[in-house]
Amino acid sequence: MNREIIDINKEYGLVLAGGGTKGCYEIGVWKALNELGVKIKAVSGTSIGAINGAFFALRDFETAYEIWSNINISNFIEIESDNMIAMFIKAIRSSGLNVDPLRAMMDKYFDEDRIRGSDIDYGLVTYSLSDRKPVTVMKKDIPIGRINDYIMASANLPIFKTAEIDGKKFIDGGVYDNIPAPLLANSGIRDIIIVHLSGTVPSKNHTAKSLGIDSLYNIKNSSELCGILEFNHEKIMTGIEMGYLDAMKAFGKVHGKKYFLNTSVEEYEHTKYLKPVTDIELIGILDRIREDSNGDSRSMRYPLIKRLYEYSEHKLTSKTVLQACLEITAELFDMEHIRLYSADELYSRVLEEYKKTMESIEYVQSRKTLMEMYKSMEFNDINKKNLAAYFISLGASDKTSKKYLLKYVPKVYIAYLFLDFMKTRDKRLLAK
């Protein structure tokens, strides 16, 4: 499937979604934008997006990155205990958590005059509980001296003490629009990039047509992020790295479908083992599928092609089929997702894990037990990388089991087929 690549030469408005500590992802996207020299002329945000957006308007990536890299719950909330349950109980009893530390951070770093004087326009969304309506404002619309008040109002999660401005109460802008793209579109921005944070509040499905703009691009987290109020350092840093890699992929500088590869499809031609399959090799693969399906290859091929298509970076061709097989096999063998590989490096790591698996394989007890598991679809107690290695060890025997594998767990079959095929190219797979 072809992925739409963001045009690096345009000037954009940037929309940053809300999502608490999931906002670490936006810092990674920002890092990529800086490296690529992408021009941003306006930024809007909701909740943590409004906070990150203020840093962005100030062009202060270093401070934002430093804060996120050393983030602690005490930077946001006044707490007496690290026990989250106790914290939530206290919030209920005391009409919300005290977020004075967050306000102190804003007052330290967010100089209103600098935000207003920045050549990057800035806007945010909050919601007035008093007036029962959303408040969507660009910096020119915010009263003088009140920018930090409005940022606090935008980032006022329901668990926090209610924010007040001039006697009116406000709550997190995510209750109205967690991805405030209309704010930029209504300000005359014609090309917009939205940075999404999945696993938060339901978001409006904005399109270029619905916004009346020329182009709209979306950068979405490719894997699960931390929780909305999860201050886990490792997960925060992983989120930043994910944002960076997802953004680089969105601009066509990193490749792969589920993994992140610095090898483009065109460059597979120059890899040692992963060159495009030849017509003769393709015939051999199709013959193997026909063999393993006991002649019922037409119906069996559909789930295989569907899975390969899902993992193919572009259209499924002789150039991309090994890339798709490699990523499926890497996932099966639990290769780390959030890091940059070359295609050869990812293949070598898969090979290492495969060899370890073959050395310590826990063979399925019997074919009868295996078939019962297939039929009942109870795969939770089967180690799938062991299963792929097991079928490779069968060689040409046991075609019945392979038919069930092909039918019920096509991704495992693809891994088996890929590794078995690679024996024709890589002698290391033949070593005992």
CSV table of C-alpha atoms in Angstrom, one decimal:
chain,number,residue,atom,x,y,z
A,1,MET,CA,0.0,0.0,0.0
A,2,ASN,CA,1.4,3.4,-1.0
A,3,ARG,CA,1.8,5.8,1.8
A,4,GLU,CA,1.2,9.5,1.2
A,5,ILE,CA,4.5,11.4,1.8
A,6,ILE,CA,4.4,14.9,3.3
A,7,ASP,CA,5.9,17.5,1.1
A,8,ILE,CA,8.9,18.9,2.8
A,9,ASN,CA,8.9,22.1,0.7
A,10,LYS,CA,5.6,23.6,2.0
A,11,GLU,CA,5.0,25.8,4.9
A,12,TYR,CA,2.6,24.4,7.5
A,13,GLY,CA,0.4,24.9,10.4
A,14,LEU,CA,1.0,22.3,13.1
A,15,VAL,CA,-1.8,20.9,15.3
A,16,LEU,CA,-0.8,19.2,18.6
A,17,ALA,CA,-3.3,16.9,20.2
A,18,GLY,CA,-4.0,16.6,23.9
A,19,GLY,CA,-3.2,13.5,25.9
A,20,GLY,CA,-1.3,14.2,29.1
A,21,THR,CA,2.1,12.4,29.2
A,22,LYS,CA,1.4,10.9,25.8
A,23,GLY,CA,2.5,14.4,24.7
A,24,CYS,CA,6.1,13.1,24.8
A,25,TYR,CA,5.4,11.8,21.3
A,26,GLU,CA,5.0,15.4,20.0
A,27,ILE,CA,8.5,16.3,21.2
A,28,GLY,CA,9.9,13.5,19.0
A,29,VAL,CA,7.9,14.8,16.0
A,30,TRP,CA,9.3,18.3,16.7
A,31,LYS,CA,12.9,16.8,16.7
A,32,ALA,CA,12.3,15.4,13.2
A,33,LEU,CA,10.8,18.7,12.0
A,34,ASN,CA,13.9,20.5,13.2
A,35,GLU,CA,16.3,18.0,11.5
A,36,LEU,CA,14.4,18.2,8.2
A,37,GLY,CA,14.1,22.0,8.3
A,38,VAL,CA,10.3,21.9,7.9
A,39,LYS,CA,8.8,25.4,8.0
A,40,ILE,CA,6.0,25.9,10.6
A,41,LYS,CA,4.2,29.3,10.6
A,42,ALA,CA,1.5,28.5,13.2
A,43,VAL,CA,0.8,26.0,15.9
A,44,SER,CA,-2.4,25.2,17.8
A,45,GLY,CA,-2.9,22.7,20.6
A,46,THR,CA,-5.2,21.3,23.2
A,47,SER,CA,-4.2,20.4,26.7
A,48,ILE,CA,-0.6,19.1,26.7
A,49,GLY,CA,-0.6,20.1,23.0
A,50,ALA,CA,-1.2,23.7,24.1
A,51,ILE,CA,1.8,23.4,26.5
A,52,ASN,CA,4.1,21.8,23.9
A,53,GLY,CA,2.8,24.4,21.4
A,54,ALA,CA,3.9,27.3,23.6
A,55,PHE,CA,7.4,25.9,23.7
A,56,PHE,CA,7.2,25.5,19.9
A,57,ALA,CA,6.1,29.1,19.4
A,58,LEU,CA,9.1,30.1,21.5
A,59,ARG,CA,11.3,27.8,19.3
A,60,ASP,CA,12.7,26.4,22.6
A,61,PHE,CA,13.1,22.8,21.7
A,62,GLU,CA,16.1,22.3,24.1
A,63,THR,CA,14.1,23.3,27.2
A,64,ALA,CA,11.1,21.2,26.2
A,65,TYR,CA,13.2,18.2,25.5
A,66,GLU,CA,15.1,18.6,28.8
A,67,ILE,CA,11.8,18.8,30.8
A,68,TRP,CA,10.3,15.8,29.1
A,69,SER,CA,13.6,13.8,29.5
A,70,ASN,CA,13.5,14.4,33.2
A,71,ILE,CA,9.8,14.5,33.8
A,72,ASN,CA,8.4,13.6,37.2
A,73,ILE,CA,4.8,13.7,38.5
A,74,SER,CA,5.9,16.4,41.0
A,75,ASN,CA,6.7,18.7,38.0
A,76,PHE,CA,3.0,18.7,37.3
A,77,ILE,CA,1.1,17.9,40.5
A,78,GLU,CA,1.5,18.7,44.1
A,79,ILE,CA,1.5,15.2,45.7
A,80,GLU,CA,2.2,13.5,49.0
A,81,SER,CA,2.4,10.0,47.6
A,82,ASP,CA,3.4,8.2,44.4
A,83,ASN,CA,0.4,5.9,44.9
A,84,MET,CA,-1.9,6.7,42.0
A,85,ILE,CA,-5.0,5.3,43.6
A,86,ALA,CA,-4.4,7.4,46.7
A,87,MET,CA,-3.9,10.4,44.5
A,88,PHE,CA,-7.2,9.9,42.7
A,89,ILE,CA,-9.1,9.4,45.9
A,90,LYS,CA,-7.6,12.6,47.2
A,91,ALA,CA,-8.6,14.4,44.0
A,92,ILE,CA,-12.2,13.3,44.5
A,93,ARG,CA,-12.2,14.4,48.1
A,94,SER,CA,-10.5,17.7,47.6
A,95,SER,CA,-12.3,18.9,44.4
A,96,GLY,CA,-9.3,18.1,42.2
A,97,LEU,CA,-5.5,17.8,42.3
A,98,ASN,CA,-3.3,20.8,42.9
A,99,VAL,CA,-1.4,21.7,39.8
A,100,ASP,CA,0.6,24.6,41.2
A,101,PRO,CA,3.9,23.0,40.1
A,102,LEU,CA,2.7,23.0,36.5
A,103,ARG,CA,1.7,26.6,36.7
A,104,ALA,CA,5.1,27.5,38.2
A,105,MET,CA,6.8,25.8,35.3
A,106,MET,CA,4.7,27.8,32.8
A,107,ASP,CA,5.5,31.1,34.5
A,108,LYS,CA,9.2,30.2,34.5
A,109,TYR,CA,9.5,29.3,30.8
A,110,PHE,CA,6.5,30.9,29.0
A,111,ASP,CA,7.4,34.6,28.5
A,112,GLU,CA,4.2,36.2,27.2
A,113,ASP,CA,5.9,39.0,25.3
A,114,ARG,CA,8.1,36.4,23.5
A,115,ILE,CA,5.2,34.3,22.6
A,116,ARG,CA,3.3,37.3,21.2
A,117,GLY,CA,6.4,38.5,19.4
A,118,SER,CA,7.2,35.1,17.8
A,119,ASP,CA,6.9,34.8,14.0
A,120,ILE,CA,5.1,31.5,14.8
A,121,ASP,CA,1.4,32.2,15.5
A,122,TYR,CA,-0.1,30.3,18.4
A,123,GLY,CA,-3.6,29.2,19.4
A,124,LEU,CA,-5.4,26.9,21.8
A,125,VAL,CA,-8.7,25.4,22.8
A,126,THR,CA,-10.4,25.3,26.2
A,127,TYR,CA,-13.9,24.9,27.4
A,128,SER,CA,-15.9,27.3,29.6
A,129,LEU,CA,-18.0,25.4,32.1
A,130,SER,CA,-19.6,28.7,33.2
A,131,ASP,CA,-20.7,29.6,29.7
A,132,ARG,CA,-21.1,26.0,28.5
A,133,LYS,CA,-19.2,26.6,25.3
A,134,PRO,CA,-15.8,26.1,23.7
A,135,VAL,CA,-13.2,28.9,23.7
A,136,THR,CA,-10.9,28.7,20.6
A,137,VAL,CA,-8.4,31.5,20.5
A,138,MET,CA,-5.2,32.6,18.6
A,139,LYS,CA,-2.7,34.6,20.6
A,140,LYS,CA,-4.1,37.9,19.3
A,141,ASP,CA,-7.5,37.0,20.8
A,142,ILE,CA,-6.1,36.3,24.3
A,143,PRO,CA,-6.3,39.3,26.7
A,144,ILE,CA,-2.9,40.9,27.5
A,145,GLY,CA,-1.3,39.2,30.5
A,146,ARG,CA,-3.5,36.1,30.3
A,147,ILE,CA,-1.7,33.7,27.9
A,148,ASN,CA,-0.5,31.4,30.7
A,149,ASP,CA,-4.0,31.5,32.3
A,150,TYR,CA,-5.5,30.3,29.0
A,151,ILE,CA,-2.8,27.6,28.6
A,152,MET,CA,-3.6,26.3,32.1
A,153,ALA,CA,-7.3,26.3,31.2
A,154,SER,CA,-6.7,24.3,28.1
A,155,ALA,CA,-4.6,21.7,30.0
A,156,ASN,CA,-7.1,21.5,32.9
A,157,LEU,CA,-7.8,17.7,33.1
A,158,PRO,CA,-11.1,16.9,34.9
A,159,ILE,CA,-9.0,15.4,37.7
A,160,PHE,CA,-7.3,18.8,38.4
A,161,LYS,CA,-8.7,21.7,40.4
A,162,THR,CA,-10.9,23.7,38.1
A,163,ALA,CA,-9.1,26.6,36.4
A,164,GLU,CA,-10.7,30.1,36.7
A,165,ILE,CA,-10.3,33.2,34.5
A,166,ASP,CA,-12.1,36.3,35.6
A,167,GLY,CA,-14.5,34.3,37.8
A,168,LYS,CA,-15.3,31.8,35.0
A,169,LYS,CA,-14.5,28.1,35.3
A,170,PHE,CA,-12.7,26.2,32.5
A,171,ILE,CA,-11.9,22.6,31.8
A,172,ASP,CA,-9.6,20.8,29.4
A,173,GLY,CA,-10.2,21.7,25.7
A,174,GLY,CA,-10.2,18.1,24.8
A,175,VAL,CA,-13.8,17.8,25.8
A,176,TYR,CA,-14.6,19.9,22.7
A,177,ASP,CA,-11.8,19.3,20.2
A,178,ASN,CA,-8.7,17.4,21.0
A,179,ILE,CA,-7.1,18.3,17.6
A,180,PRO,CA,-7.9,21.9,17.0
A,181,ALA,CA,-7.2,22.1,13.2
A,182,PRO,CA,-10.2,24.4,12.5
A,183,LEU,CA,-8.5,27.1,14.6
A,184,LEU,CA,-5.6,27.2,12.1
A,185,ALA,CA,-7.8,26.7,9.0
A,186,ASN,CA,-9.9,29.7,10.1
A,187,SER,CA,-6.7,31.7,10.5
A,188,GLY,CA,-5.9,31.3,6.9
A,189,ILE,CA,-3.5,28.4,7.1
A,190,ARG,CA,-3.8,26.3,3.9
A,191,ASP,CA,-1.6,23.3,4.7
A,192,ILE,CA,-1.8,21.6,8.0
A,193,ILE,CA,0.0,18.7,9.8
A,194,ILE,CA,-1.9,17.1,12.7
A,195,VAL,CA,0.0,15.1,15.4
A,196,HIS,CA,-2.3,12.6,16.9
A,197,LEU,CA,-2.1,10.9,20.3
A,198,SER,CA,-4.2,7.7,20.2
A,199,GLY,CA,-5.8,6.3,23.3
A,200,THR,CA,-7.2,9.6,24.5
A,201,VAL,CA,-10.6,11.2,24.1
A,202,PRO,CA,-12.5,10.6,20.8
A,203,SER,CA,-11.2,13.1,18.2
A,204,LYS,CA,-13.1,14.8,15.3
A,205,ASN,CA,-12.3,13.4,11.9
A,206,HIS,CA,-11.0,16.5,10.2
A,207,THR,CA,-10.2,16.4,6.4
A,208,ALA,CA,-8.8,18.9,4.0
A,209,LYS,CA,-12.2,19.2,2.4
A,210,SER,CA,-14.1,19.7,5.7
A,211,LEU,CA,-11.5,22.3,6.8
A,212,GLY,CA,-11.6,24.1,3.4
A,213,ILE,CA,-7.8,23.9,3.0
A,214,ASP,CA,-5.3,22.7,0.4
A,215,SER,CA,-3.7,19.7,2.2
A,216,LEU,CA,-3.9,17.9,5.5
A,217,TYR,CA,-1.4,15.4,6.7
A,218,ASN,CA,-1.6,13.2,9.8
A,219,ILE,CA,1.2,11.8,11.9
A,220,LYS,CA,0.0,9.1,14.3
A,221,ASN,CA,1.7,7.0,16.9
A,222,SER,CA,2.5,3.6,15.3
A,223,SER,CA,2.6,1.8,18.7
A,224,GLU,CA,1.0,2.2,22.0
A,225,LEU,CA,2.1,5.2,24.1
A,226,CYS,CA,2.3,5.5,27.9
A,227,GLY,CA,-0.9,6.4,29.9
A,228,ILE,CA,-2.3,9.9,30.1
A,229,LEU,CA,-0.8,10.3,33.6
A,230,GLU,CA,2.0,7.7,33.5
A,231,PHE,CA,5.4,9.2,34.4
A,232,ASN,CA,7.5,6.3,33.4
A,233,HIS,CA,10.9,7.5,32.2
A,234,GLU,CA,11.5,4.6,29.9
A,235,LYS,CA,8.1,4.9,28.3
A,236,ILE,CA,8.5,8.6,27.9
A,237,MET,CA,11.8,8.3,26.1
A,238,THR,CA,10.3,5.5,23.9
A,239,GLY,CA,7.5,7.9,23.1
A,240,ILE,CA,9.9,10.6,22.0
A,241,GLU,CA,11.8,8.2,19.8
A,242,MET,CA,8.6,6.9,18.3
A,243,GLY,CA,7.5,10.4,17.5
A,244,TYR,CA,10.8,11.1,15.8
A,245,LEU,CA,10.7,7.9,13.7
A,246,ASP,CA,7.1,8.2,12.8
A,247,ALA,CA,7.6,11.7,11.6
A,248,MET,CA,10.7,10.8,9.6
A,249,LYS,CA,8.7,8.0,8.0
A,250,ALA,CA,5.9,10.5,7.2
A,251,PHE,CA,8.3,12.6,5.3
A,252,GLY,CA,9.7,9.6,3.4
A,253,LYS,CA,13.1,9.7,5.1
A,254,VAL,CA,12.6,6.4,7.0
A,255,HIS,CA,11.0,3.3,5.4
A,256,GLY,CA,9.3,0.1,6.3
A,257,LYS,CA,5.6,-0.6,7.2
A,258,LYS,CA,5.6,-1.8,10.9
A,259,TYR,CA,9.4,-1.3,11.5
A,260,PHE,CA,11.7,1.6,10.8
A,261,LEU,CA,14.3,0.9,8.1
A,262,ASN,CA,16.8,3.2,6.5
A,263,THR,CA,16.7,0.9,3.5
A,264,SER,CA,14.2,1.9,0.8
A,265,VAL,CA,12.5,-0.6,-1.4
A,266,GLU,CA,14.7,0.4,-4.3
A,267,GLU,CA,17.8,-0.2,-2.2
A,268,TYR,CA,16.9,-3.8,-1.5
A,269,GLU,CA,18.6,-4.6,-4.8
A,270,HIS,CA,21.9,-3.8,-3.1
A,271,THR,CA,21.4,-5.9,0.1
A,272,LYS,CA,23.3,-9.1,0.5
A,273,TYR,CA,20.4,-11.5,1.0
A,274,LEU,CA,17.1,-9.6,0.4
A,275,LYS,CA,17.3,-8.8,-3.3
A,276,PRO,CA,13.9,-8.9,-5.2
A,277,VAL,CA,12.7,-12.4,-5.9
A,278,THR,CA,13.3,-13.7,-9.4
A,279,ASP,CA,10.6,-15.3,-11.6
A,280,ILE,CA,12.1,-18.7,-10.9
A,281,GLU,CA,12.2,-18.1,-7.2
A,282,LEU,CA,8.6,-17.0,-7.2
A,283,ILE,CA,7.5,-20.1,-9.1
A,284,GLY,CA,9.3,-22.2,-6.4
A,285,ILE,CA,7.5,-20.3,-3.6
A,286,LEU,CA,4.1,-20.8,-5.3
A,287,ASP,CA,4.9,-24.5,-5.8
A,288,ARG,CA,5.7,-24.8,-2.0
A,289,ILE,CA,2.4,-23.2,-1.1
A,290,ARG,CA,0.5,-25.5,-3.4
A,291,GLU,CA,2.3,-28.5,-1.9
A,292,ASP,CA,1.6,-27.4,1.7
A,293,SER,CA,-2.1,-26.6,0.9
A,294,ASN,CA,-2.6,-30.1,-0.5
A,295,GLY,CA,-3.7,-28.7,-3.8
A,296,ASP,CA,-6.1,-26.2,-2.3
A,297,SER,CA,-3.8,-23.3,-2.9
A,298,ARG,CA,-6.3,-20.8,-4.4
A,299,SER,CA,-8.3,-20.4,-1.2
A,300,MET,CA,-5.2,-20.7,1.0
A,301,ARG,CA,-3.4,-17.9,-0.9
A,302,TYR,CA,-5.9,-15.2,0.0
A,303,PRO,CA,-5.0,-14.9,3.7
A,304,LEU,CA,-1.3,-15.0,2.8
A,305,ILE,CA,-1.6,-12.2,0.3
A,306,LYS,CA,-3.8,-10.2,2.7
A,307,ARG,CA,-1.2,-10.3,5.4
A,308,LEU,CA,1.7,-9.6,3.0
A,309,TYR,CA,-0.2,-6.6,1.7
A,310,GLU,CA,-0.7,-5.3,5.2
A,311,TYR,CA,3.0,-5.4,5.8
A,312,SER,CA,4.1,-4.2,2.4
A,313,GLU,CA,5.4,-0.6,2.3
A,314,HIS,CA,4.2,-0.2,-1.3
A,315,LYS,CA,2.3,-2.3,-3.7
A,316,LEU,CA,3.0,-6.0,-3.3
A,317,THR,CA,5.5,-6.9,-6.0
A,318,SER,CA,8.7,-9.0,-6.4
A,319,LYS,CA,10.6,-6.0,-5.0
A,320,THR,CA,8.5,-5.6,-1.8
A,321,VAL,CA,7.5,-9.2,-0.9
A,322,LEU,CA,10.7,-9.9,1.0
A,323,GLN,CA,10.4,-6.6,2.9
A,324,ALA,CA,6.9,-7.7,4.0
A,325,CYS,CA,8.0,-11.2,4.9
A,326,LEU,CA,11.0,-9.8,6.9
A,327,GLU,CA,8.8,-7.5,8.9
A,328,ILE,CA,6.2,-10.2,9.6
A,329,THR,CA,9.0,-12.6,10.7
A,330,ALA,CA,10.7,-9.9,12.8
A,331,GLU,CA,7.4,-9.2,14.6
A,332,LEU,CA,6.9,-12.9,15.2
A,333,PHE,CA,10.4,-13.1,16.8
A,334,ASP,CA,9.7,-10.1,19.0
A,335,MET,CA,12.2,-7.7,17.4
A,336,GLU,CA,12.1,-4.3,19.0
A,337,HIS,CA,9.9,-1.9,17.0
A,338,ILE,CA,11.0,1.5,18.1
A,339,ARG,CA,14.5,1.8,16.7
A,340,LEU,CA,16.1,2.3,13.3
A,341,TYR,CA,17.5,-0.7,11.4
A,342,SER,CA,18.9,-1.3,8.0
A,343,ALA,CA,17.2,-4.2,6.2
A,344,ASP,CA,20.3,-6.3,6.5
A,345,GLU,CA,20.6,-5.6,10.2
A,346,LEU,CA,17.0,-6.5,10.9
A,347,TYR,CA,17.4,-9.7,9.0
A,348,SER,CA,20.6,-10.6,10.9
A,349,ARG,CA,18.8,-10.0,14.2
A,350,VAL,CA,15.9,-12.3,13.1
A,351,LEU,CA,18.5,-14.9,12.1
A,352,GLU,CA,20.1,-14.8,15.5
A,353,GLU,CA,16.8,-15.2,17.3
A,354,TYR,CA,15.8,-18.0,14.9
A,355,LYS,CA,19.0,-19.9,15.7
A,356,LYS,CA,18.4,-19.4,19.5
A,357,THR,CA,14.9,-20.7,19.0
A,358,MET,CA,16.1,-23.8,17.1
A,359,GLU,CA,18.6,-24.5,19.9
A,360,SER,CA,16.1,-24.3,22.7
A,361,ILE,CA,12.9,-25.2,20.8
A,362,GLU,CA,10.0,-26.5,22.8
A,363,TYR,CA,8.5,-28.9,20.3
A,364,VAL,CA,4.8,-29.3,20.1
A,365,GLN,CA,3.9,-32.5,21.9
A,366,SER,CA,2.0,-34.2,19.0
A,367,ARG,CA,0.4,-33.5,15.7
A,368,LYS,CA,-3.0,-34.4,17.1
A,369,THR,CA,-2.6,-31.8,19.9
A,370,LEU,CA,-1.5,-29.2,17.4
A,371,MET,CA,-4.5,-29.8,15.1
A,372,GLU,CA,-6.9,-29.6,18.1
A,373,MET,CA,-5.4,-26.2,18.9
A,374,TYR,CA,-5.8,-25.1,15.3
A,375,LYS,CA,-9.4,-26.1,15.2
A,376,SER,CA,-10.3,-24.5,18.5
A,377,MET,CA,-8.3,-21.4,17.6
A,378,GLU,CA,-6.7,-21.5,21.0
A,379,PHE,CA,-3.2,-20.2,20.2
A,380,ASN,CA,-2.4,-18.3,23.4
A,381,ASP,CA,-0.4,-21.2,24.8
A,382,ILE,CA,1.6,-21.7,21.6
A,383,ASN,CA,4.9,-19.8,21.3
A,384,LYS,CA,4.6,-18.7,17.7
A,385,LYS,CA,8.3,-18.3,17.0
A,386,ASN,CA,8.8,-21.8,18.3
A,387,LEU,CA,6.0,-22.9,16.0
A,388,ALA,CA,7.6,-21.4,12.9
A,389,ALA,CA,10.9,-23.0,13.8
A,390,TYR,CA,9.1,-26.3,14.4
A,391,PHE,CA,7.6,-26.3,10.9
A,392,ILE,CA,10.9,-25.6,9.3
A,393,SER,CA,12.3,-28.6,11.1
A,394,LEU,CA,9.6,-30.8,9.6
A,395,GLY,CA,11.1,-30.4,6.1
A,396,ALA,CA,8.9,-31.9,3.4
A,397,SER,CA,7.0,-34.1,5.9
A,398,ASP,CA,3.7,-33.5,7.7
A,399,LYS,CA,1.9,-31.6,5.0
A,400,THR,CA,-1.4,-31.9,6.9
A,401,SER,CA,-0.1,-29.8,9.8
A,402,LYS,CA,1.3,-27.2,7.3
A,403,LYS,CA,-2.1,-26.9,5.7
A,404,TYR,CA,-3.7,-26.1,9.1
A,405,LEU,CA,-0.9,-23.6,9.8
A,406,LEU,CA,-1.5,-21.9,6.4
A,407,LYS,CA,-5.2,-21.7,7.0
A,408,TYR,CA,-5.3,-20.5,10.6
A,409,VAL,CA,-2.1,-18.7,11.3
A,410,PRO,CA,-0.9,-17.3,8.0
A,411,LYS,CA,1.6,-14.9,9.6
A,412,VAL,CA,3.4,-17.9,11.2
A,413,TYR,CA,3.3,-19.7,7.9
A,414,ILE,CA,4.8,-16.6,6.1
A,415,ALA,CA,7.6,-16.6,8.7
A,416,TYR,CA,8.2,-20.3,8.1
A,417,LEU,CA,8.1,-19.9,4.3
A,418,PHE,CA,10.4,-16.8,4.5
A,419,LEU,CA,13.1,-18.6,6.6
A,420,ASP,CA,12.8,-21.8,4.5
A,421,PHE,CA,13.2,-19.7,1.3
A,422,MET,CA,16.2,-17.9,2.7
A,423,LYS,CA,18.0,-21.2,3.0
A,424,THR,CA,18.4,-20.9,-0.8
A,425,ARG,CA,20.3,-17.6,-0.3
A,426,ASP,CA,21.9,-17.8,3.1
A,427,LYS,CA,24.1,-20.8,4.0
A,428,ARG,CA,24.0,-19.8,7.6
A,429,LEU,CA,20.4,-21.1,7.8
A,430,LEU,CA,21.7,-24.5,6.8
A,431,ALA,CA,24.3,-24.7,9.6
A,432,LYS,CA,23.5,-27.1,12.3
